[in-house]
Short mmCIF file of C-alpha atoms and ligand atoms in Angstrom, two decimals:
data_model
loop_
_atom_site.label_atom_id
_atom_site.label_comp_id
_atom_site.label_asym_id
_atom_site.label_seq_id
_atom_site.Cartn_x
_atom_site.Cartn_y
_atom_site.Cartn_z
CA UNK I 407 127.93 -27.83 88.78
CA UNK I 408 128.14 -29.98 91.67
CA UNK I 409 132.08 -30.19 91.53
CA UNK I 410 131.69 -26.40 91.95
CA UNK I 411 129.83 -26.83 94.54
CA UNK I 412 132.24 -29.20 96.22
CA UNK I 413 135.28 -26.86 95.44
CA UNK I 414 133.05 -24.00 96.92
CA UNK I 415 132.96 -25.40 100.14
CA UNK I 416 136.84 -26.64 100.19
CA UNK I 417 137.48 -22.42 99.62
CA UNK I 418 135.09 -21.64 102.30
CA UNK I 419 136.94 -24.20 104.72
CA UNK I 420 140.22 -23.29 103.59
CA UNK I 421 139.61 -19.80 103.74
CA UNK I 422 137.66 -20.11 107.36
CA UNK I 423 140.83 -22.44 108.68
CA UNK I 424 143.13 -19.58 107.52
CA UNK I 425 141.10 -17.56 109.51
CA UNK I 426 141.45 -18.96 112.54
CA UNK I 427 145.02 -20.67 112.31
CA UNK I 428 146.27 -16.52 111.76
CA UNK I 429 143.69 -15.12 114.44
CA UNK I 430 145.17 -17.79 116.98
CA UNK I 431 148.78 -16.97 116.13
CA UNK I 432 148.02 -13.33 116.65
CA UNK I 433 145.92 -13.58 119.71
CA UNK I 434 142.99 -12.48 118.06
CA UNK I 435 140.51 -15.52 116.70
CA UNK I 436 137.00 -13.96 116.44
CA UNK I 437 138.49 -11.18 115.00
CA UNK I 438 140.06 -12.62 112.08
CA UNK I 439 136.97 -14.91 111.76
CA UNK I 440 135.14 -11.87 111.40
CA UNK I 441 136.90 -10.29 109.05
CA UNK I 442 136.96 -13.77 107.05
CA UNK I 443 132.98 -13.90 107.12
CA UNK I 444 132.75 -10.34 106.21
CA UNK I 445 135.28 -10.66 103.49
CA UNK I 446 133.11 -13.64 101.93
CA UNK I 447 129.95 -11.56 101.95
CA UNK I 448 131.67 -9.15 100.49
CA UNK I 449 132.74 -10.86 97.42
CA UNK I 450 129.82 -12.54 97.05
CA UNK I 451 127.65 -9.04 97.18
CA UNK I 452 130.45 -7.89 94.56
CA UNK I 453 129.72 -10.98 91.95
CA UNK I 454 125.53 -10.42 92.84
CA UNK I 455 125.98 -6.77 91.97
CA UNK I 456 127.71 -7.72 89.00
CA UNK I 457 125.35 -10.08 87.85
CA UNK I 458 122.64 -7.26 88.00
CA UNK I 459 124.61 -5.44 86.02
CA UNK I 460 125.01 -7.50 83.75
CA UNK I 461 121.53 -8.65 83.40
CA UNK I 462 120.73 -5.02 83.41
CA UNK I 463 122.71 -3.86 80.54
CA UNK I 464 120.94 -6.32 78.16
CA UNK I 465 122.87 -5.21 75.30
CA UNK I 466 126.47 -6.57 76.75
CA UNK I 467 126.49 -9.78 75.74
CA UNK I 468 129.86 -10.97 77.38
CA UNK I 469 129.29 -12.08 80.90
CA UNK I 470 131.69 -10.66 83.66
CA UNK I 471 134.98 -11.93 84.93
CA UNK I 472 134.87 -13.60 87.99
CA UNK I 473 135.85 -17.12 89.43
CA UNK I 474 134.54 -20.36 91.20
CA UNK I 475 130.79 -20.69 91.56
CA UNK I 476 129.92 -17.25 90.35
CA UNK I 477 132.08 -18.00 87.47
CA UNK I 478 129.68 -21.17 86.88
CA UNK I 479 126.38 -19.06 86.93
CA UNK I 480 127.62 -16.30 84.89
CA UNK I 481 128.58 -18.92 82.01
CA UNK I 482 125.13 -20.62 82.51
CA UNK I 483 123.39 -17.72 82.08
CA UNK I 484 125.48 -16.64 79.18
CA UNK I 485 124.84 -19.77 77.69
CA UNK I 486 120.88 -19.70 78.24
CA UNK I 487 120.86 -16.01 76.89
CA UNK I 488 122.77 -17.78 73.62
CA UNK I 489 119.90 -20.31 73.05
CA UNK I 490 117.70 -18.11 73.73
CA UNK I 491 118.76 -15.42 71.26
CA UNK I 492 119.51 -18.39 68.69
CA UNK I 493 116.05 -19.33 68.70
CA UNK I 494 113.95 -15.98 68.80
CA UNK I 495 116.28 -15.46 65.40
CA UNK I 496 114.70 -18.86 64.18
CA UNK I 497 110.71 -17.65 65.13
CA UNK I 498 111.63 -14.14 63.70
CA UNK I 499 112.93 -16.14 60.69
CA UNK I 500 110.18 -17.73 60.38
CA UNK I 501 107.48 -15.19 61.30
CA UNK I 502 109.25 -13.27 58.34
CA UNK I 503 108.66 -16.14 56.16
CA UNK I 504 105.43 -16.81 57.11
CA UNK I 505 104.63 -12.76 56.62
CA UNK I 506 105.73 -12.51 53.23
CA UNK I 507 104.15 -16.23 52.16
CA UNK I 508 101.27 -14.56 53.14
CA UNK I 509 101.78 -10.70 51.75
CA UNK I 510 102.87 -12.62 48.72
CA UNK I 511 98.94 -14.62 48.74
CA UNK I 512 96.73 -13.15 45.90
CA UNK I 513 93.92 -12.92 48.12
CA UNK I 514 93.43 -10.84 50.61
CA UNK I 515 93.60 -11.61 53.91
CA UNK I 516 93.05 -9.55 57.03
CA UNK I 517 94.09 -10.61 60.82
CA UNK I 518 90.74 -9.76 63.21
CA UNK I 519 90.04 -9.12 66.64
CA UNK I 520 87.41 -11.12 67.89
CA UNK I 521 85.70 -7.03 67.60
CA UNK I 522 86.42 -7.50 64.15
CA UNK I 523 88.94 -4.74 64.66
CA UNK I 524 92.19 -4.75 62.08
CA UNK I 525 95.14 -6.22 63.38
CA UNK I 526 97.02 -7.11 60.25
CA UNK I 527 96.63 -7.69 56.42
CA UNK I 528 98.46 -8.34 53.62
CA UNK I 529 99.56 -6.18 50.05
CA UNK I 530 96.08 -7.59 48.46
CA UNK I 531 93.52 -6.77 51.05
CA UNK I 532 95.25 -2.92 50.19
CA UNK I 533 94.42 -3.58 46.61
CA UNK I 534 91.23 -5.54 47.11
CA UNK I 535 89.71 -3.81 50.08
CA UNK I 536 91.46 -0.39 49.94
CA UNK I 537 92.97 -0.95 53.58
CA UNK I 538 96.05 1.21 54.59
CA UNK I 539 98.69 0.49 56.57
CA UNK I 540 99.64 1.80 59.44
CA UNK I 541 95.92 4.10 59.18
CA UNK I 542 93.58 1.62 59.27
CA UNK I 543 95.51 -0.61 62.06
CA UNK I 544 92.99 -1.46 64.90
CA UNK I 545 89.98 0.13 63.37
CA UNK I 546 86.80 -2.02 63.09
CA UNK I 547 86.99 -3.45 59.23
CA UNK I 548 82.98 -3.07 58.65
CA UNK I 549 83.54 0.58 59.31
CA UNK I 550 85.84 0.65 56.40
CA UNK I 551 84.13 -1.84 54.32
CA UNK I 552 81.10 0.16 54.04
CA UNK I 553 78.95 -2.40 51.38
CA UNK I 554 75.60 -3.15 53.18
CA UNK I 555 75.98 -7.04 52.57
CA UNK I 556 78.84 -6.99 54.17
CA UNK I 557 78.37 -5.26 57.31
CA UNK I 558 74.91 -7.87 57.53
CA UNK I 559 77.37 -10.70 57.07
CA UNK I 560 80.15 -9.00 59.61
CA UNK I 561 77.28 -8.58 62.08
CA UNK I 562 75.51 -12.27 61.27
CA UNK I 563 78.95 -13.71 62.52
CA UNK I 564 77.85 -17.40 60.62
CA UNK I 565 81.15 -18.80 59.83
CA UNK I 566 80.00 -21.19 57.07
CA UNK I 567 78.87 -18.53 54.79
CA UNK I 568 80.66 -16.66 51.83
CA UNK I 569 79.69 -12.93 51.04
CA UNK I 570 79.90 -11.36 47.41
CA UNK I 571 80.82 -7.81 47.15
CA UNK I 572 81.82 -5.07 44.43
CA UNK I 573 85.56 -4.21 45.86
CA UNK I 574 85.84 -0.81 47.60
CA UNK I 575 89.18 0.10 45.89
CA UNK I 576 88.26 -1.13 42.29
CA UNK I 577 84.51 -1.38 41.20
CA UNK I 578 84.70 -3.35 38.44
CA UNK I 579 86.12 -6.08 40.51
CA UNK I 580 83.40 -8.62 42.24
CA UNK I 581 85.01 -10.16 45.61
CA UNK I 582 83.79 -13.44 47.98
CA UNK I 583 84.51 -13.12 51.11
CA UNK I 584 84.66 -15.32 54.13
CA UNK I 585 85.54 -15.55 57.60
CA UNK I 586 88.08 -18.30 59.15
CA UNK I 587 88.01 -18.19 62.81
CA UNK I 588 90.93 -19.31 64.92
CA UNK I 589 91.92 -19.52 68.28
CA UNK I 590 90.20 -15.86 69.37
CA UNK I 591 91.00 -14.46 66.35
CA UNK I 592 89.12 -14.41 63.40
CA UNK I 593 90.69 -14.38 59.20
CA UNK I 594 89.10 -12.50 56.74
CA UNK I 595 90.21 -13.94 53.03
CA UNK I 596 88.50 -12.15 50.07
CA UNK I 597 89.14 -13.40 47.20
CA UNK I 598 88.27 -12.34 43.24
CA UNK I 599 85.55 -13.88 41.59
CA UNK I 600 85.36 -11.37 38.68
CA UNK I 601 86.73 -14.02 36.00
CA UNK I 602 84.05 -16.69 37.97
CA UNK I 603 81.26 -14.21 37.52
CA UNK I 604 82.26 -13.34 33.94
CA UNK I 605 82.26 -16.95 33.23
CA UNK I 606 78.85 -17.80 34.74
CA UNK I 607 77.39 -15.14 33.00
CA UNK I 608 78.35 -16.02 29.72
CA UNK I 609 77.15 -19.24 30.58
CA UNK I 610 73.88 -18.30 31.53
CA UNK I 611 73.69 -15.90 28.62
CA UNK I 612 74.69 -18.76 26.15
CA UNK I 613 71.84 -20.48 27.18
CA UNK I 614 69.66 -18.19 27.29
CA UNK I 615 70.31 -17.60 24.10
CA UNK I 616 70.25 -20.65 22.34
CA UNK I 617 67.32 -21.50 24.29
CA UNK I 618 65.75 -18.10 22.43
CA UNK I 619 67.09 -18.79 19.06
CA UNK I 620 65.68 -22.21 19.35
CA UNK I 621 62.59 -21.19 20.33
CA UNK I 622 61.22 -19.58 17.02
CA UNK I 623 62.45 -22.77 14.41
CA UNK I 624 60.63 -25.16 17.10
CA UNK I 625 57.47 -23.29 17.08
CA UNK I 626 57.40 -23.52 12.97
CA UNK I 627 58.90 -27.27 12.89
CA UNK I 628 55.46 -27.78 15.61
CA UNK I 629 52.88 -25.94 13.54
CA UNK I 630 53.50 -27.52 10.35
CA UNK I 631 53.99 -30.69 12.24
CA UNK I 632 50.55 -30.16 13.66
CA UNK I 633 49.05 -29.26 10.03
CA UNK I 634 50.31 -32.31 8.65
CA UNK I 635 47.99 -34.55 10.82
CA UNK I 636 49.14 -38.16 10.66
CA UNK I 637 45.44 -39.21 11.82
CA UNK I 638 44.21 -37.45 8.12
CA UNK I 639 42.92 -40.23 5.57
CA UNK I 640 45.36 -38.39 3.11
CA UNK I 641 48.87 -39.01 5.42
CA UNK I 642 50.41 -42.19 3.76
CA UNK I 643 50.18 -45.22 6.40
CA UNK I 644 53.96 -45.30 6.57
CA UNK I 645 53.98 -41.68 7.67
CA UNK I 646 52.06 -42.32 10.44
CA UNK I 647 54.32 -43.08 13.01
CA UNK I 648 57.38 -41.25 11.83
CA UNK I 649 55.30 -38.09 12.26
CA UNK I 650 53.47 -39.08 15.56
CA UNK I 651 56.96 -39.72 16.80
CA UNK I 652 58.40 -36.02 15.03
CA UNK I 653 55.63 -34.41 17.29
CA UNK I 654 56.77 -36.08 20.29
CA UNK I 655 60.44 -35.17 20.35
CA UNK I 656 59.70 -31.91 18.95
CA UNK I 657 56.89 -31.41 21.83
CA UNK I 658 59.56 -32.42 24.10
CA UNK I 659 62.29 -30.11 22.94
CA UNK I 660 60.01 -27.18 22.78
CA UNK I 661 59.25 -28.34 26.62
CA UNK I 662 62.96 -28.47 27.09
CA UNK I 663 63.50 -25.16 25.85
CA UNK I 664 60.92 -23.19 27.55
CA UNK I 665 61.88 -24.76 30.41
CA UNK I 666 65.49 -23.36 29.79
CA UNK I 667 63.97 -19.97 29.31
CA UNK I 668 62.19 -19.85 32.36
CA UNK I 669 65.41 -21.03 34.37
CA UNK I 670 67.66 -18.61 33.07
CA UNK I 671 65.28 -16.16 33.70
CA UNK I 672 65.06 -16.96 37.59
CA UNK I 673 68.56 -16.90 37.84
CA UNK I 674 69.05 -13.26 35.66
CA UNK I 675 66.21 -11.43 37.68
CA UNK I 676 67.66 -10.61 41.47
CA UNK I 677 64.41 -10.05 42.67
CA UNK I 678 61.09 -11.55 41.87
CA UNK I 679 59.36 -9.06 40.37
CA UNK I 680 56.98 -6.47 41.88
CA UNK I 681 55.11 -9.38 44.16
CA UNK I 682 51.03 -9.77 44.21
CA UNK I 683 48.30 -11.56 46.61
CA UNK I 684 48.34 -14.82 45.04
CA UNK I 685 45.47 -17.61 45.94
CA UNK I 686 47.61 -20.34 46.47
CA UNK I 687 44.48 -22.37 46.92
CA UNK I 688 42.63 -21.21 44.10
CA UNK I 689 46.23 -21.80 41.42
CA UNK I 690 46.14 -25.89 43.48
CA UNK I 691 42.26 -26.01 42.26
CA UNK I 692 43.08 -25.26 38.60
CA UNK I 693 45.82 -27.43 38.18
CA UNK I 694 44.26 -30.25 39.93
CA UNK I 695 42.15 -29.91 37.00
CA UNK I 696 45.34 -30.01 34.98
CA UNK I 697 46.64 -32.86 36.18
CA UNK I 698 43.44 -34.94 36.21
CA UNK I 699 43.53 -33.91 32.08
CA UNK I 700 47.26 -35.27 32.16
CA UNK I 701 46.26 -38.36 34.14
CA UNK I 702 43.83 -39.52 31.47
CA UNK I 703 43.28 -42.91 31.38
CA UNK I 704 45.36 -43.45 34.55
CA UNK I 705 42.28 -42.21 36.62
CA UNK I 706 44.60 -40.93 39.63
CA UNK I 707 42.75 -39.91 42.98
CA UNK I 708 43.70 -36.19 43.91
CA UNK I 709 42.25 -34.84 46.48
CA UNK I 710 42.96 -31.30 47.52
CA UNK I 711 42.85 -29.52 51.17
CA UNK I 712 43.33 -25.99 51.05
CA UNK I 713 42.85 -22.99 53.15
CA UNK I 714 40.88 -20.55 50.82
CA UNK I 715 41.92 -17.81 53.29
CA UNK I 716 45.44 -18.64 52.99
CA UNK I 717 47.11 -15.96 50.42
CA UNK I 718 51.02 -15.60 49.36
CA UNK I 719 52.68 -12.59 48.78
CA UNK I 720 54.70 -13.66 45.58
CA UNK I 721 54.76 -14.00 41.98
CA UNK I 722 52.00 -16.04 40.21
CA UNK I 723 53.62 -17.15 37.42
CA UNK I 724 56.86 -18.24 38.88
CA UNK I 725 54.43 -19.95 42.19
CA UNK I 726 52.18 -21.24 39.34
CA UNK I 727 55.58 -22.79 37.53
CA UNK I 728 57.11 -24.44 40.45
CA UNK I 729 53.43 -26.02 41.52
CA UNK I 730 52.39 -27.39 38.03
CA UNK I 731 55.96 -28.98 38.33
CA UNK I 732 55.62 -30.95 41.35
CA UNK I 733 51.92 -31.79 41.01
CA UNK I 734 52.63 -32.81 36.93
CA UNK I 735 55.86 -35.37 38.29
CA UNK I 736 53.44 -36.93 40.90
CA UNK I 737 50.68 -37.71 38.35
CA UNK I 738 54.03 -39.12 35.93
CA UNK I 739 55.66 -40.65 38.43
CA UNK I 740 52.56 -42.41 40.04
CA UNK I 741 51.09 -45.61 38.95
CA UNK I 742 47.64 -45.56 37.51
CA UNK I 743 44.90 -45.60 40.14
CA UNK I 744 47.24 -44.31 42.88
CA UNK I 745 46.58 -40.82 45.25
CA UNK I 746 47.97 -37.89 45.19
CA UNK I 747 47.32 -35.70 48.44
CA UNK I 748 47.56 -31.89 47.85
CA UNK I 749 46.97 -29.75 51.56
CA UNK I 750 47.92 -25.74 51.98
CA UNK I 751 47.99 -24.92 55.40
CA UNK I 752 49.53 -22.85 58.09
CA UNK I 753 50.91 -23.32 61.32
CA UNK I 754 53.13 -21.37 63.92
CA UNK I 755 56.08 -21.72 61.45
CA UNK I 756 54.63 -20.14 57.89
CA UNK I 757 52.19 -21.65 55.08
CA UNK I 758 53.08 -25.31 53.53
CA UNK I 759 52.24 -26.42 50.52
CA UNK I 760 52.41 -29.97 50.73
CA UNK I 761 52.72 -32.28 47.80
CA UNK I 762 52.36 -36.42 48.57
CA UNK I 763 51.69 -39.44 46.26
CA UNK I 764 51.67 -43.34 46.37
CA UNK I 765 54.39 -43.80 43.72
CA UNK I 766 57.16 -45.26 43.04
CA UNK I 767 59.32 -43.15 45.69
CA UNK I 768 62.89 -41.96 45.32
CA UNK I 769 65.83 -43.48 46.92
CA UNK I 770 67.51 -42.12 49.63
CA UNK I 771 71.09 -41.42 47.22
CA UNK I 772 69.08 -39.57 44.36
CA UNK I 773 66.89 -37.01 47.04
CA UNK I 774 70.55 -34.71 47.63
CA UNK I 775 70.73 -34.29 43.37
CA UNK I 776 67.11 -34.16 42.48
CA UNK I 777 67.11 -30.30 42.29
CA UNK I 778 70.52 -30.61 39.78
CA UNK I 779 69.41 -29.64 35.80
CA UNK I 780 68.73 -32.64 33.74
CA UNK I 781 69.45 -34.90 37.19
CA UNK I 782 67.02 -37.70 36.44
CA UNK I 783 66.70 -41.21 38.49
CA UNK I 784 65.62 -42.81 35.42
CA UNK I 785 66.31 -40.75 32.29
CA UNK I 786 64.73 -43.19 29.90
CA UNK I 787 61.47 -43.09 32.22
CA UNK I 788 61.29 -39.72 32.19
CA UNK I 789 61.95 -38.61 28.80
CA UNK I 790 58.94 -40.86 28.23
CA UNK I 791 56.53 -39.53 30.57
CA UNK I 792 57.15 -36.31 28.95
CA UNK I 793 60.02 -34.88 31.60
CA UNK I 794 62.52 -32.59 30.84
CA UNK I 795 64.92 -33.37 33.83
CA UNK I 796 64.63 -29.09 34.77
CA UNK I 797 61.22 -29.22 36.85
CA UNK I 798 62.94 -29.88 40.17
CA UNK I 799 65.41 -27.40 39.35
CA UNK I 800 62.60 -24.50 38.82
CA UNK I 801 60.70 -25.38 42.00
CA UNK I 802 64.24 -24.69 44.36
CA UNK I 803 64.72 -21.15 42.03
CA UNK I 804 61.41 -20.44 42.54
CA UNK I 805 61.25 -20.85 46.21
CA UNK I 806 64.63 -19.34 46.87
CA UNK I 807 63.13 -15.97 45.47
CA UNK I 808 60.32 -16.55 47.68
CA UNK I 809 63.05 -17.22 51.09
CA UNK I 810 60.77 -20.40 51.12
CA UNK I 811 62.71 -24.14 51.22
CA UNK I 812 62.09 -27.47 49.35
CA UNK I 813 61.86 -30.21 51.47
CA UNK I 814 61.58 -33.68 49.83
CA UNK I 815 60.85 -37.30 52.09
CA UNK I 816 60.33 -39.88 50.13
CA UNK I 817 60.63 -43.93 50.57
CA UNK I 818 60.81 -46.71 47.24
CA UNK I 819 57.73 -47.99 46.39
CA UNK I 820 55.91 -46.23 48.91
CA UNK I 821 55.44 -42.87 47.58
CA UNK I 822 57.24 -39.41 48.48
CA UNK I 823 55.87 -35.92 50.00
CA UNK I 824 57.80 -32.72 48.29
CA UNK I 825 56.94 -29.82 51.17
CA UNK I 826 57.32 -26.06 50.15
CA UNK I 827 57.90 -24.34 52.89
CA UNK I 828 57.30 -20.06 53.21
CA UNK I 829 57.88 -17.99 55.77
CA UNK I 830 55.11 -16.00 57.81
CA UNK I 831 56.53 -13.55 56.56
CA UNK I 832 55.35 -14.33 52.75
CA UNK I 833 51.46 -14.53 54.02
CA UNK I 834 49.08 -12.06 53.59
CA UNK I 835 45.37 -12.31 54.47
CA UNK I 836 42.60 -12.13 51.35
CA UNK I 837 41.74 -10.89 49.24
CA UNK I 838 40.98 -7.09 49.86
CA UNK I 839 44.97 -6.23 50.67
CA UNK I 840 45.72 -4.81 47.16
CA UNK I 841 48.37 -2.48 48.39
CA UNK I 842 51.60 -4.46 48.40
CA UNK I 843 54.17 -1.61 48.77
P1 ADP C 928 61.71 -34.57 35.19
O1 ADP C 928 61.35 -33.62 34.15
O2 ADP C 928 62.61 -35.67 34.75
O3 ADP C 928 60.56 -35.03 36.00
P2 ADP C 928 62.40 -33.11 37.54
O4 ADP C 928 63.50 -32.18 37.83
O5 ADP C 928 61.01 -32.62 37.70
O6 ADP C 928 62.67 -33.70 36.12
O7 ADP C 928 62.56 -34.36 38.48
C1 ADP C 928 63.84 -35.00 38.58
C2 ADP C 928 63.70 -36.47 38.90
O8 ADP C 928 63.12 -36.63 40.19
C3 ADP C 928 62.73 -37.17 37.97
O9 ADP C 928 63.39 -37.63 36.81
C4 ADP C 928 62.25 -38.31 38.83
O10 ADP C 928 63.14 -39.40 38.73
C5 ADP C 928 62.32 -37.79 40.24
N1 ADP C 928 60.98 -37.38 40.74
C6 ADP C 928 60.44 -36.14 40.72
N2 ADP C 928 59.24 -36.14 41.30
C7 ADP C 928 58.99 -37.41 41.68
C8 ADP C 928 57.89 -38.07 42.34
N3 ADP C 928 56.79 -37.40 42.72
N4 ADP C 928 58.00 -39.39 42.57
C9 ADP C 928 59.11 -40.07 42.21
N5 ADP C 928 60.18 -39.53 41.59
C10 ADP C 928 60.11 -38.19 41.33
#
């Protein structure tokens, strides 16, 4: 480039001295130089009307014909317009690629506004979600969507949450949807659960189930079991302990199974049944009595502090279930002689029902799996206190069908506090409300 610029100027000069050296032979200098001057302009407005032309006409791709500098810029720009095109082949390439990666994903997935307004989606969000294209382009997607969960999750705009939803364009397909933000644009990917679902609800029937067919055989095996009464001066003395320990274990697995029934029966039911005005504190006074029975010889101190005037809108027998869990594990999971603290109470955030003893305390690795089936710290320990690994899991069921939360602090050897937590929204006042429409 600079060479050009160098033989630029030499053309100039020459074409200047030429000027002058024919103006002085014909008498007329400044005229000649004029006409030099003016016959530089003019060339150079010819090339800079070319070049508009050129740049113009975007579809001729040759640049024009000229010489010297101009000759330098045109190839330049030539040359830039060559990489240029070269490379927007290479994104479109790639954008193409990426497209049909994407068309080709068996989910569907649908490009948002931050409006939530359609900007793009692939062949399965037209199977999945019924979406047409070029129709539904730039429409808001919960106005096609019409499912009331999912319009509550479009509108909730929380990120970290899935949504399940019958499919628009097939009903007998179950979808889970979520919502991927990114830069200010936001992905939808459904996706179909229908085989998941299937699944889990064979699995849930299968237990449910076998937990029922067990039921029956276990209730005859413990009746006889209880007729043939080991502590009778007729029961051989070898007997004695085989059939003490045949109650036990078939105790426990009627425990076990009943337990099973009442989980699988939270998780069929959507909705706890038609609730009622349940007195929380009254249920805590009865199975204080309970667990004093259970403590027996290990003479726990329970002392209960309950607001009579306190009521829950809920179900008593599931509340009931979930309470006789957590006071029943602190009586087995508390030494003899130690206290167990009971307190229902309210404050500006809803009702607690607060649960603490002085036992042995749960380390800080178990608390995140305590509410897992059959997750036990100490299996041994509990199978012998009578545990059948499931109470923990009840009490989180329970409370997630009353939109109330388990919160459990505990510290070893010290003793733990297990807090139930329900919304304002769950308490009603006592005990004349009768109409809970
Ligand atoms: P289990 O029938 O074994 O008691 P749960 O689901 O009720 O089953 O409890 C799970 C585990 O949590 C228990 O095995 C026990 O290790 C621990 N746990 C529950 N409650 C307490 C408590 N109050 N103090 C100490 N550990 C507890």
């Amino acid at each position: 480039m600079f060479s050009s610029w160098i033989d630029e100027l030499w053309y100039v000069l020459g074409f200047t001295i030429a000027a002058v050296v024919l103006g002085l032979i014909s008498g007329y200098p400044l005229l000649f130089l004029l006409f030099g001057v003016l016959t530089y302009l003019g060339w150079n407005l010819l090339n800079l009307y070319r070049l508009q032309r050129w740049l113009n006409e975007g579809r001729k791709f040759q640049p024009p014909v000229s010489s010297g500098l101009w000759e330098e810029v045109f190839n330049e720009i030539y040359r830039m317009q060559v990489r240029n095109r070269k490379r927007k082949r290479k994104l479109t390439q790639m954008l193409n690629r990426f497209q049909e990666a994407t068309s080709a994903l068996p989910d569907a997935t649908v490009v948002l506004s931050i409006h939530g307004e359609i900007e793009w989606f692939n062949d399965a969000a037209h199977k999945m979600l019924g979406l047409r294209w070029p129709f539904d382009a730039g429409q808001r997607i919960a106005n096609l969507v019409r499912h009331p969960k999912f319009i509550e999750f479009m509108a909730a705009a929380d990120y970290s949450k899935t949504v399940e939803l019958p499919s628009p364009a097939d009903t007998g397909m179950l979808l889970a949807a979520l919502i991927v933000p990114y830069g200010d644009k936001r992905l939808l990917i459904a996706r179909d659960i229908t085989r998941l679902q299937h699944l889990e609800e064979v699995r849930r029937d299968f237990v449910a189930n076998v937990s029922h067919e067990l039921r029956t055989p276990l209730t005859v095996v413990n009746g006889f079991l209880e007729t043939l009464n080991s502590t009778s001066e007729e029961c051989p003395g070898t007997w004695v302990r085989p059939l003490q320990l045949m109650r036990e274990q078939a105790m426990r697995m009627e425990n076990i199974v009943n337990d099973l029934l009442m989980l699988s029966r939270l998780e069929t039911d959507q909705q706890t049944r038609v609730p009622t005005a349940v007195d929380v504190a009254d249920m805590s006074r009865m199975l204080v009595n309970e667990a004093h029975a259970l403590s027996g010889d290990h003479a726990h101190r329970i002392a209960l502090d309950v607001d009579a005037q306190l009521w829950l809108r809920g179900n008593h027998n599931e509340l009931h279930s979930a309470f006789s869990n957590l006071i029943f594990n602190a009586v087995r999971y508390t030494p003899a002689g130690g206290e167990i603290r009971i307190r229902w109470f309210q404050d500006q955030h809803g009702a607690h029902w607060v649960i603490s003893d002085t036992g042995e305390g749960i380390a800080p690795h178990d608390l995140p799996r305590l509410t897992e089936r059959f997750y036990r710290v100490d299996a041994g320990r509990s199978r012998q206190r009578g545990g059948t690994g499931l109470g923990l899991a009840i009490v989180k069921h329970v409370l997630n069908r009353h939109a109330a939360q388990l919160h459990i602090e505990s510290e070893l050897g010290k003793g733990s506090v297990f807090s139930c937590d329900f919304p304002a929204s769950a308490i009603i006042a006592p005990p004349a409300v009768t109409n809970l429409d």
